Tab-separated table of C-alpha atoms in Angstrom:
chain	number	residue	atom	x	y	z
A	1	ILE	CA	-65.179	-5.844	-57.275
A	2	CYS	CA	-66.237	-9.027	-55.413
A	3	ARG	CA	-66.647	-11.220	-58.506
A	4	PRO	CA	-63.342	-13.117	-57.947
A	5	PHE	CA	-64.480	-14.090	-54.435
A	6	PRO	CA	-67.321	-16.625	-54.326
A	7	LYS	CA	-69.861	-16.352	-51.546
A	8	THR	CA	-68.584	-18.214	-48.506
A	9	THR	CA	-69.882	-19.340	-45.151
A	10	GLU	CA	-67.580	-16.904	-43.385
A	11	ARG	CA	-69.123	-14.300	-41.175
A	12	ILE	CA	-67.751	-11.452	-43.267
A	13	GLY	CA	-67.581	-12.056	-47.003
A	14	CYS	CA	-66.389	-9.693	-49.702
A	15	ARG	CA	-69.741	-7.914	-50.078
A	16	GLU	CA	-70.015	-7.425	-46.328
A	17	ALA	CA	-66.463	-6.028	-46.221
A	18	VAL	CA	-67.319	-3.520	-48.968
A	19	PHE	CA	-70.480	-2.544	-47.065
A	20	ILE	CA	-68.526	-2.052	-43.812
A	21	PHE	CA	-66.058	0.211	-45.628
A	22	SER	CA	-68.818	2.260	-47.271
A	23	GLU	CA	-70.649	2.712	-43.963
A	24	THR	CA	-67.452	3.945	-42.278
A	25	PHE	CA	-65.570	5.916	-44.952
A	26	SER	CA	-66.378	7.834	-48.114
A	27	GLY	CA	-64.339	6.933	-51.158
A	28	GLU	CA	-63.639	4.382	-53.860
A	29	ILE	CA	-62.238	0.896	-53.304
A	30	THR	CA	-59.565	0.330	-55.943
A	31	SER	CA	-58.801	-3.304	-55.023
A	32	ILE	CA	-59.764	-5.986	-52.516
A	33	ASN	CA	-57.941	-9.179	-51.533
A	34	ARG	CA	-57.936	-11.834	-48.839
A	35	THR	CA	-54.933	-11.926	-46.548
A	36	LYS	CA	-53.726	-13.578	-43.377
A	37	THR	CA	-51.865	-11.573	-40.755
A	38	ALA	CA	-50.203	-12.731	-37.545
A	39	ILE	CA	-51.587	-10.874	-34.532
A	40	SER	CA	-50.556	-11.746	-30.978
A	41	GLY	CA	-49.087	-15.037	-32.183
A	42	GLN	CA	-52.265	-16.133	-34.011
A	43	THR	CA	-52.985	-15.979	-37.727
A	44	GLU	CA	-56.148	-14.026	-38.518
A	45	ASP	CA	-58.070	-13.712	-41.806
A	46	PHE	CA	-58.663	-10.225	-43.183
A	47	TRP	CA	-59.994	-8.465	-46.217
A	48	ALA	CA	-57.413	-5.956	-47.480
A	49	LEU	CA	-59.070	-2.984	-49.191
A	50	ASP	CA	-57.024	-0.410	-51.058
A	51	ALA	CA	-59.094	2.767	-51.207
A	52	SER	CA	-58.970	6.366	-52.352
A	53	LEU	CA	-60.806	8.412	-49.742
A	54	THR	CA	-62.903	11.482	-50.412
A	55	THR	CA	-61.647	13.029	-47.157
A	56	PRO	CA	-58.043	12.257	-46.100
A	57	ILE	CA	-57.383	10.707	-42.701
A	58	SER	CA	-54.450	11.322	-40.343
A	59	PHE	CA	-51.607	8.855	-39.801
A	60	ARG	CA	-48.714	9.014	-37.388
A	61	THR	CA	-45.395	8.396	-39.136
A	62	PRO	CA	-41.787	8.685	-37.927
A	63	GLN	CA	-41.767	12.158	-39.505
A	64	GLY	CA	-44.940	13.237	-37.676
A	65	ILE	CA	-48.643	13.333	-38.523
A	66	THR	CA	-49.584	13.128	-42.189
A	67	GLN	CA	-52.895	13.347	-44.049
A	68	GLN	CA	-53.491	10.578	-46.589
A	69	SER	CA	-56.314	9.860	-49.001
A	70	ARG	CA	-54.913	6.619	-50.493
A	71	VAL	CA	-55.130	4.087	-47.656
A	72	LEU	CA	-54.973	0.315	-47.142
A	73	PHE	CA	-57.669	-0.946	-44.755
A	74	LEU	CA	-57.908	-4.330	-43.055
A	75	ILE	CA	-61.330	-5.745	-42.232
A	76	ASP	CA	-61.389	-8.720	-39.873
A	77	ALA	CA	-63.143	-11.593	-41.698
A	78	ASN	CA	-64.616	-12.840	-38.397
A	79	THR	CA	-65.639	-9.684	-36.550
A	80	GLY	CA	-65.929	-7.038	-39.279
A	81	ALA	CA	-63.658	-4.627	-37.394
A	82	ILE	CA	-62.112	-2.136	-39.836
A	83	THR	CA	-58.633	-0.686	-39.314
A	84	PRO	CA	-56.662	1.756	-41.449
A	85	TYR	CA	-53.471	-0.244	-41.905
A	86	GLY	CA	-51.178	1.938	-43.955
A	87	VAL	CA	-50.769	4.490	-46.665
A	88	ARG	CA	-50.395	3.722	-50.366
């Protein structure tokens, strides 16, 4: 899954991002990409992982709380912090 992303000097590379996901959640990563997101007025680098989870997690939506097993995660490319970002 990391073949398209050459090893870099960044703190968190593709392989590290996959490891962080697998240590935190159980499931299969269906895709991974690099992305930049504006947070608090600054642009941050993230790994975006689309995953199918073995055990669904809860999300708050305008309609209430929902359980989802197909989730997009963001992993900070500098700190390794993982955040469920949205449902797929």
